[in-house]
mmCIF file with all atom_site columns, C-alpha atoms in Angstrom:
data_model
loop_
_atom_site.group_PDB
_atom_site.id
_atom_site.type_symbol
_atom_site.label_atom_id
_atom_site.label_alt_id
_atom_site.label_comp_id
_atom_site.label_asym_id
_atom_site.label_entity_id
_atom_site.label_seq_id
_atom_site.pdbx_PDB_ins_code
_atom_site.Cartn_x
_atom_site.Cartn_y
_atom_site.Cartn_z
_atom_site.occupancy
_atom_site.B_iso_or_equiv
_atom_site.pdbx_formal_charge
_atom_site.auth_seq_id
_atom_site.auth_comp_id
_atom_site.auth_asym_id
_atom_site.auth_atom_id
_atom_site.pdbx_PDB_model_num
ATOM 1   C CA . MET Y 1 1   ? -3.439  -21.105 -5.594  1.00 66.00 ? 3   MET Y CA 1
ATOM 2   C CA . ALA Y 1 2   ? -5.992  -18.300 -5.271  1.00 82.00 ? 4   ALA Y CA 1
ATOM 3   C CA . THR Y 1 3   ? -4.885  -14.771 -4.583  1.00 88.00 ? 5   THR Y CA 1
ATOM 4   C CA . LYS Y 1 4   ? -6.094  -12.649 -1.687  1.00 92.00 ? 6   LYS Y CA 1
ATOM 5   C CA . ALA Y 1 5   ? -6.411  -8.889  -1.403  1.00 93.00 ? 7   ALA Y CA 1
ATOM 6   C CA . TYR Y 1 6   ? -4.070  -7.104  0.992   1.00 95.00 ? 8   TYR Y CA 1
ATOM 7   C CA . GLU Y 1 7   ? -3.631  -3.607  2.354   1.00 94.00 ? 9   GLU Y CA 1
ATOM 8   C CA . CYS Y 1 8   ? -0.083  -2.577  3.196   1.00 94.00 ? 10  CYS Y CA 1
ATOM 9   C CA . MET Y 1 9   ? 1.033   0.585   4.950   1.00 96.00 ? 11  MET Y CA 1
ATOM 10  C CA . PHE Y 1 10  ? 4.687   1.443   4.444   1.00 96.00 ? 12  PHE Y CA 1
ATOM 11  C CA . ILE Y 1 11  ? 6.592   3.968   6.542   1.00 96.00 ? 13  ILE Y CA 1
ATOM 12  C CA . LEU Y 1 12  ? 9.218   5.362   4.200   1.00 95.00 ? 14  LEU Y CA 1
ATOM 13  C CA . ASP Y 1 13  ? 12.403  7.338   4.767   1.00 94.00 ? 15  ASP Y CA 1
ATOM 14  C CA . SER Y 1 14  ? 11.170  10.951  4.414   1.00 93.00 ? 16  SER Y CA 1
ATOM 15  C CA . ASN Y 1 15  ? 14.510  12.243  3.144   1.00 92.00 ? 17  ASN Y CA 1
ATOM 16  C CA . ARG Y 1 16  ? 14.726  9.715   0.313   1.00 93.00 ? 18  ARG Y CA 1
ATOM 17  C CA . TYR Y 1 17  ? 11.081  10.269  -0.582  1.00 93.00 ? 19  TYR Y CA 1
ATOM 18  C CA . ALA Y 1 18  ? 11.552  14.054  -0.681  1.00 92.00 ? 20  ALA Y CA 1
ATOM 19  C CA . ARG Y 1 19  ? 14.516  13.701  -3.058  1.00 94.00 ? 21  ARG Y CA 1
ATOM 20  C CA . ASP Y 1 20  ? 12.810  11.294  -5.473  1.00 93.00 ? 22  ASP Y CA 1
ATOM 21  C CA . PRO Y 1 21  ? 9.103   10.671  -4.804  1.00 91.00 ? 23  PRO Y CA 1
ATOM 22  C CA . ASN Y 1 22  ? 8.400   8.937   -8.122  1.00 93.00 ? 24  ASN Y CA 1
ATOM 23  C CA . GLY Y 1 23  ? 11.491  6.747   -7.845  1.00 93.00 ? 25  GLY Y CA 1
ATOM 24  C CA . VAL Y 1 24  ? 10.613  5.555   -4.342  1.00 93.00 ? 26  VAL Y CA 1
ATOM 25  C CA . ALA Y 1 25  ? 7.006   4.818   -5.364  1.00 92.00 ? 27  ALA Y CA 1
ATOM 26  C CA . THR Y 1 26  ? 8.189   2.960   -8.468  1.00 94.00 ? 28  THR Y CA 1
ATOM 27  C CA . LYS Y 1 27  ? 10.549  0.826   -6.378  1.00 94.00 ? 29  LYS Y CA 1
ATOM 28  C CA . LEU Y 1 28  ? 7.668   -0.100  -4.046  1.00 94.00 ? 30  LEU Y CA 1
ATOM 29  C CA . HIS Y 1 29  ? 5.499   -1.097  -7.002  1.00 94.00 ? 31  HIS Y CA 1
ATOM 30  C CA . GLU Y 1 30  ? 8.317   -3.138  -8.539  1.00 95.00 ? 32  GLU Y CA 1
ATOM 31  C CA . MET Y 1 31  ? 8.948   -4.841  -5.199  1.00 95.00 ? 33  MET Y CA 1
ATOM 32  C CA . ILE Y 1 32  ? 5.296   -5.930  -4.925  1.00 94.00 ? 34  ILE Y CA 1
ATOM 33  C CA . GLU Y 1 33  ? 5.174   -7.087  -8.543  1.00 95.00 ? 35  GLU Y CA 1
ATOM 34  C CA . SER Y 1 34  ? 8.472   -8.986  -8.265  1.00 94.00 ? 36  SER Y CA 1
ATOM 35  C CA . CYS Y 1 35  ? 6.938   -10.987 -5.406  1.00 92.00 ? 37  CYS Y CA 1
ATOM 36  C CA . GLY Y 1 36  ? 4.023   -11.974 -7.643  1.00 92.00 ? 38  GLY Y CA 1
ATOM 37  C CA . GLY Y 1 37  ? 1.591   -9.265  -6.566  1.00 92.00 ? 39  GLY Y CA 1
ATOM 38  C CA . GLU Y 1 38  ? -0.898  -7.344  -8.685  1.00 93.00 ? 40  GLU Y CA 1
ATOM 39  C CA . LEU Y 1 39  ? -1.097  -3.683  -7.648  1.00 93.00 ? 41  LEU Y CA 1
ATOM 40  C CA . LEU Y 1 40  ? -4.671  -2.390  -7.255  1.00 92.00 ? 42  LEU Y CA 1
ATOM 41  C CA . ALA Y 1 41  ? -4.070  1.091   -5.805  1.00 91.00 ? 43  ALA Y CA 1
ATOM 42  C CA . SER Y 1 42  ? -1.186  3.023   -4.330  1.00 92.00 ? 44  SER Y CA 1
ATOM 43  C CA . ARG Y 1 43  ? -0.968  6.517   -2.897  1.00 91.00 ? 45  ARG Y CA 1
ATOM 44  C CA . LEU Y 1 44  ? 0.719   8.847   -0.458  1.00 92.00 ? 46  LEU Y CA 1
ATOM 45  C CA . TRP Y 1 45  ? -1.073  8.802   2.887   1.00 92.00 ? 47  TRP Y CA 1
ATOM 46  C CA . ASN Y 1 46  ? 0.729   11.304  5.105   1.00 90.00 ? 48  ASN Y CA 1
ATOM 47  C CA . GLU Y 1 47  ? 4.081   12.604  6.281   1.00 93.00 ? 49  GLU Y CA 1
ATOM 48  C CA . GLN Y 1 48  ? 4.496   13.164  9.988   1.00 92.00 ? 50  GLN Y CA 1
ATOM 49  C CA . LYS Y 1 49  ? 6.716   12.949  13.022  1.00 94.00 ? 51  LYS Y CA 1
ATOM 50  C CA . LEU Y 1 50  ? 7.128   9.404   14.320  1.00 93.00 ? 52  LEU Y CA 1
ATOM 51  C CA . ALA Y 1 51  ? 6.137   8.494   17.886  1.00 93.00 ? 53  ALA Y CA 1
ATOM 52  C CA . TYR Y 1 52  ? 9.641   7.097   18.377  1.00 93.00 ? 54  TYR Y CA 1
ATOM 53  C CA . GLN Y 1 53  ? 12.780  6.971   16.262  1.00 93.00 ? 55  GLN Y CA 1
ATOM 54  C CA . ILE Y 1 54  ? 13.117  4.218   13.691  1.00 92.00 ? 56  ILE Y CA 1
ATOM 55  C CA . ARG Y 1 55  ? 16.686  3.715   12.467  1.00 91.00 ? 57  ARG Y CA 1
ATOM 56  C CA . LYS Y 1 56  ? 17.522  7.227   13.725  1.00 92.00 ? 58  LYS Y CA 1
ATOM 57  C CA . HIS Y 1 57  ? 14.687  8.827   11.728  1.00 93.00 ? 59  HIS Y CA 1
ATOM 58  C CA . ARG Y 1 58  ? 12.281  11.209  13.454  1.00 93.00 ? 60  ARG Y CA 1
ATOM 59  C CA . LYS Y 1 59  ? 9.886   11.690  10.495  1.00 95.00 ? 61  LYS Y CA 1
ATOM 60  C CA . GLY Y 1 60  ? 8.271   9.183   8.186   1.00 95.00 ? 62  GLY Y CA 1
ATOM 61  C CA . THR Y 1 61  ? 6.280   9.208   4.976   1.00 95.00 ? 63  THR Y CA 1
ATOM 62  C CA . TYR Y 1 62  ? 3.272   6.894   5.081   1.00 96.00 ? 64  TYR Y CA 1
ATOM 63  C CA . TRP Y 1 63  ? 2.438   5.135   1.796   1.00 94.00 ? 65  TRP Y CA 1
ATOM 64  C CA . LEU Y 1 64  ? -0.742  3.061   1.386   1.00 93.00 ? 66  LEU Y CA 1
ATOM 65  C CA . THR Y 1 65  ? -1.066  0.217   -1.142  1.00 94.00 ? 67  THR Y CA 1
ATOM 66  C CA . TYR Y 1 66  ? -3.705  -2.335  -2.035  1.00 92.00 ? 68  TYR Y CA 1
ATOM 67  C CA . PHE Y 1 67  ? -2.663  -5.418  -3.976  1.00 94.00 ? 69  PHE Y CA 1
ATOM 68  C CA . ARG Y 1 68  ? -3.529  -9.040  -4.714  1.00 93.00 ? 70  ARG Y CA 1
ATOM 69  C CA . MET Y 1 69  ? -1.031  -11.776 -3.980  1.00 94.00 ? 71  MET Y CA 1
ATOM 70  C CA . GLU Y 1 70  ? -0.823  -15.442 -3.101  1.00 94.00 ? 72  GLU Y CA 1
ATOM 71  C CA . SER Y 1 71  ? -0.564  -15.803 0.657   1.00 91.00 ? 73  SER Y CA 1
ATOM 72  C CA . THR Y 1 72  ? 2.522   -17.998 0.249   1.00 91.00 ? 74  THR Y CA 1
ATOM 73  C CA . LYS Y 1 73  ? 4.412   -15.004 -1.201  1.00 93.00 ? 75  LYS Y CA 1
ATOM 74  C CA . LEU Y 1 74  ? 3.900   -12.708 1.821   1.00 93.00 ? 76  LEU Y CA 1
ATOM 75  C CA . ASN Y 1 75  ? 7.104   -13.866 3.514   1.00 93.00 ? 77  ASN Y CA 1
ATOM 76  C CA . GLU Y 1 76  ? 8.998   -12.987 0.343   1.00 94.00 ? 78  GLU Y CA 1
ATOM 77  C CA . LEU Y 1 77  ? 7.471   -9.484  0.373   1.00 94.00 ? 79  LEU Y CA 1
ATOM 78  C CA . THR Y 1 78  ? 8.300   -9.025  4.067   1.00 94.00 ? 80  THR Y CA 1
ATOM 79  C CA . ARG Y 1 79  ? 11.909  -9.981  3.402   1.00 95.00 ? 81  ARG Y CA 1
ATOM 80  C CA . ALA Y 1 80  ? 12.098  -7.606  0.419   1.00 94.00 ? 82  ALA Y CA 1
ATOM 81  C CA . CYS Y 1 81  ? 10.822  -4.781  2.668   1.00 93.00 ? 83  CYS Y CA 1
ATOM 82  C CA . GLN Y 1 82  ? 13.521  -5.529  5.240   1.00 94.00 ? 84  GLN Y CA 1
ATOM 83  C CA . LEU Y 1 83  ? 16.194  -5.301  2.539   1.00 94.00 ? 85  LEU Y CA 1
ATOM 84  C CA . ASN Y 1 84  ? 14.816  -2.096  0.982   1.00 92.00 ? 86  ASN Y CA 1
ATOM 85  C CA . ASP Y 1 85  ? 16.540  0.997   2.421   1.00 92.00 ? 87  ASP Y CA 1
ATOM 86  C CA . ASN Y 1 86  ? 13.527  3.201   1.617   1.00 93.00 ? 88  ASN Y CA 1
ATOM 87  C CA . VAL Y 1 87  ? 11.180  1.194   3.881   1.00 95.00 ? 89  VAL Y CA 1
ATOM 88  C CA . LEU Y 1 88  ? 11.491  1.835   7.620   1.00 95.00 ? 90  LEU Y CA 1
ATOM 89  C CA . ARG Y 1 89  ? 8.472   -0.299  8.619   1.00 95.00 ? 91  ARG Y CA 1
ATOM 90  C CA . ASN Y 1 90  ? 5.526   -1.989  6.961   1.00 95.00 ? 92  ASN Y CA 1
ATOM 91  C CA . LEU Y 1 91  ? 2.282   -3.600  8.049   1.00 95.00 ? 93  LEU Y CA 1
ATOM 92  C CA . THR Y 1 92  ? 0.314   -5.911  5.759   1.00 94.00 ? 94  THR Y CA 1
ATOM 93  C CA . LEU Y 1 93  ? -3.301  -6.872  6.461   1.00 93.00 ? 95  LEU Y CA 1
ATOM 94  C CA . ALA Y 1 94  ? -5.667  -9.193  4.607   1.00 92.00 ? 96  ALA Y CA 1
ATOM 95  C CA . VAL Y 1 95  ? -8.746  -7.361  3.325   1.00 91.00 ? 97  VAL Y CA 1
ATOM 96  C CA . ASP Y 1 96  ? -12.227 -8.874  3.309   1.00 89.00 ? 98  ASP Y CA 1
ATOM 97  C CA . GLU Y 1 97  ? -13.238 -9.478  -0.325  1.00 84.00 ? 99  GLU Y CA 1
ATOM 98  C CA . ARG Y 1 98  ? -16.529 -7.636  0.230   1.00 87.00 ? 100 ARG Y CA 1
ATOM 99  C CA . LEU Y 1 99  ? -14.621 -4.434  1.019   1.00 83.00 ? 101 LEU Y CA 1
ATOM 100 C CA . VAL Y 1 100 ? -11.927 -4.539  -1.666  1.00 84.00 ? 102 VAL Y CA 1
ATOM 101 C CA . ASP Y 1 101 ? -13.740 -2.522  -4.356  1.00 85.00 ? 103 ASP Y CA 1
ATOM 102 C CA . ALA Y 1 102 ? -14.794 0.240   -1.961  1.00 84.00 ? 104 ALA Y CA 1
ATOM 103 C CA . LEU Y 1 103 ? -11.340 0.534   -0.360  1.00 85.00 ? 105 LEU Y CA 1
ATOM 104 C CA . VAL Y 1 104 ? -9.541  0.598   -3.704  1.00 86.00 ? 106 VAL Y CA 1
ATOM 105 C CA . ALA Y 1 105 ? -11.970 3.207   -5.067  1.00 84.00 ? 107 ALA Y CA 1
ATOM 106 C CA . HIS Y 1 106 ? -11.428 5.373   -1.993  1.00 82.00 ? 108 HIS Y CA 1
ATOM 107 C CA . ALA Y 1 107 ? -7.645  5.041   -2.293  1.00 84.00 ? 109 ALA Y CA 1
ATOM 108 C CA . ARG Y 1 108 ? -7.850  6.123   -5.938  1.00 83.00 ? 110 ARG Y CA 1
ATOM 109 C CA . GLY Y 1 109 ? -10.003 9.111   -4.983  1.00 82.00 ? 111 GLY Y CA 1
ATOM 110 C CA . GLU Y 1 110 ? -13.102 7.822   -6.738  1.00 76.00 ? 112 GLU Y CA 1
ATOM 111 C CA . THR Y 1 111 ? -16.589 7.995   -5.291  1.00 67.00 ? 113 THR Y CA 1
ATOM 112 C CA . ALA Y 1 112 ? -18.865 5.000   -4.911  1.00 56.00 ? 114 ALA Y CA 1
ATOM 113 C CA . ALA Y 1 113 ? -21.127 6.346   -7.691  1.00 53.00 ? 115 ALA Y CA 1
ATOM 114 C CA . GLU Y 1 114 ? -18.214 6.290   -10.144 1.00 53.00 ? 116 GLU Y CA 1
ATOM 115 C CA . THR Y 1 115 ? -17.359 2.654   -9.435  1.00 48.00 ? 117 THR Y CA 1
ATOM 116 C CA . THR Y 1 116 ? -20.837 1.106   -9.155  1.00 52.00 ? 118 THR Y CA 1
ATOM 117 C CA . GLU Y 1 117 ? -24.212 1.890   -10.612 1.00 52.00 ? 119 GLU Y CA 1
ATOM 118 C CA . GLU Y 1 118 ? -26.568 3.627   -8.251  1.00 50.00 ? 120 GLU Y CA 1
ATOM 119 C CA . ALA Y 1 119 ? -29.319 1.429   -6.865  1.00 50.00 ? 121 ALA Y CA 1
ATOM 120 C CA . PRO Y 1 120 ? -32.835 2.336   -7.986  1.00 53.00 ? 122 PRO Y CA 1
ATOM 121 C CA . ALA Y 1 121 ? -34.979 4.118   -5.430  1.00 53.00 ? 123 ALA Y CA 1
ATOM 122 C CA . ALA Y 1 122 ? -37.433 1.968   -3.485  1.00 52.00 ? 124 ALA Y CA 1
ATOM 123 C CA . THR Y 1 123 ? -41.057 2.581   -4.383  1.00 49.00 ? 125 THR Y CA 1
#
């Protein structure tokens, strides 16, 4: 079956992330890969106060990932997120294939000129 590109925003436990940022990020990557996903980009988005408490937490760390996965494996990833103590909430969206390269480049901090050749000027 063909894979699709997905964007997933995780809200992480801020306390656990503050104690071990690399460990929490590594566990997220391993979770995606164990469900058959191929990680394209992953980065810290923001840390802020939540609009309402989630599992008695007032602050959350937002982590953005882009990955490719078979759509049949999404339920497995959702279940893994529910069982992971670091993840308070997550939202996974399918990404249009035409936008994948630009979104991944932006998430990695690259500019469009670095990822694609510039188009010649019209004469």
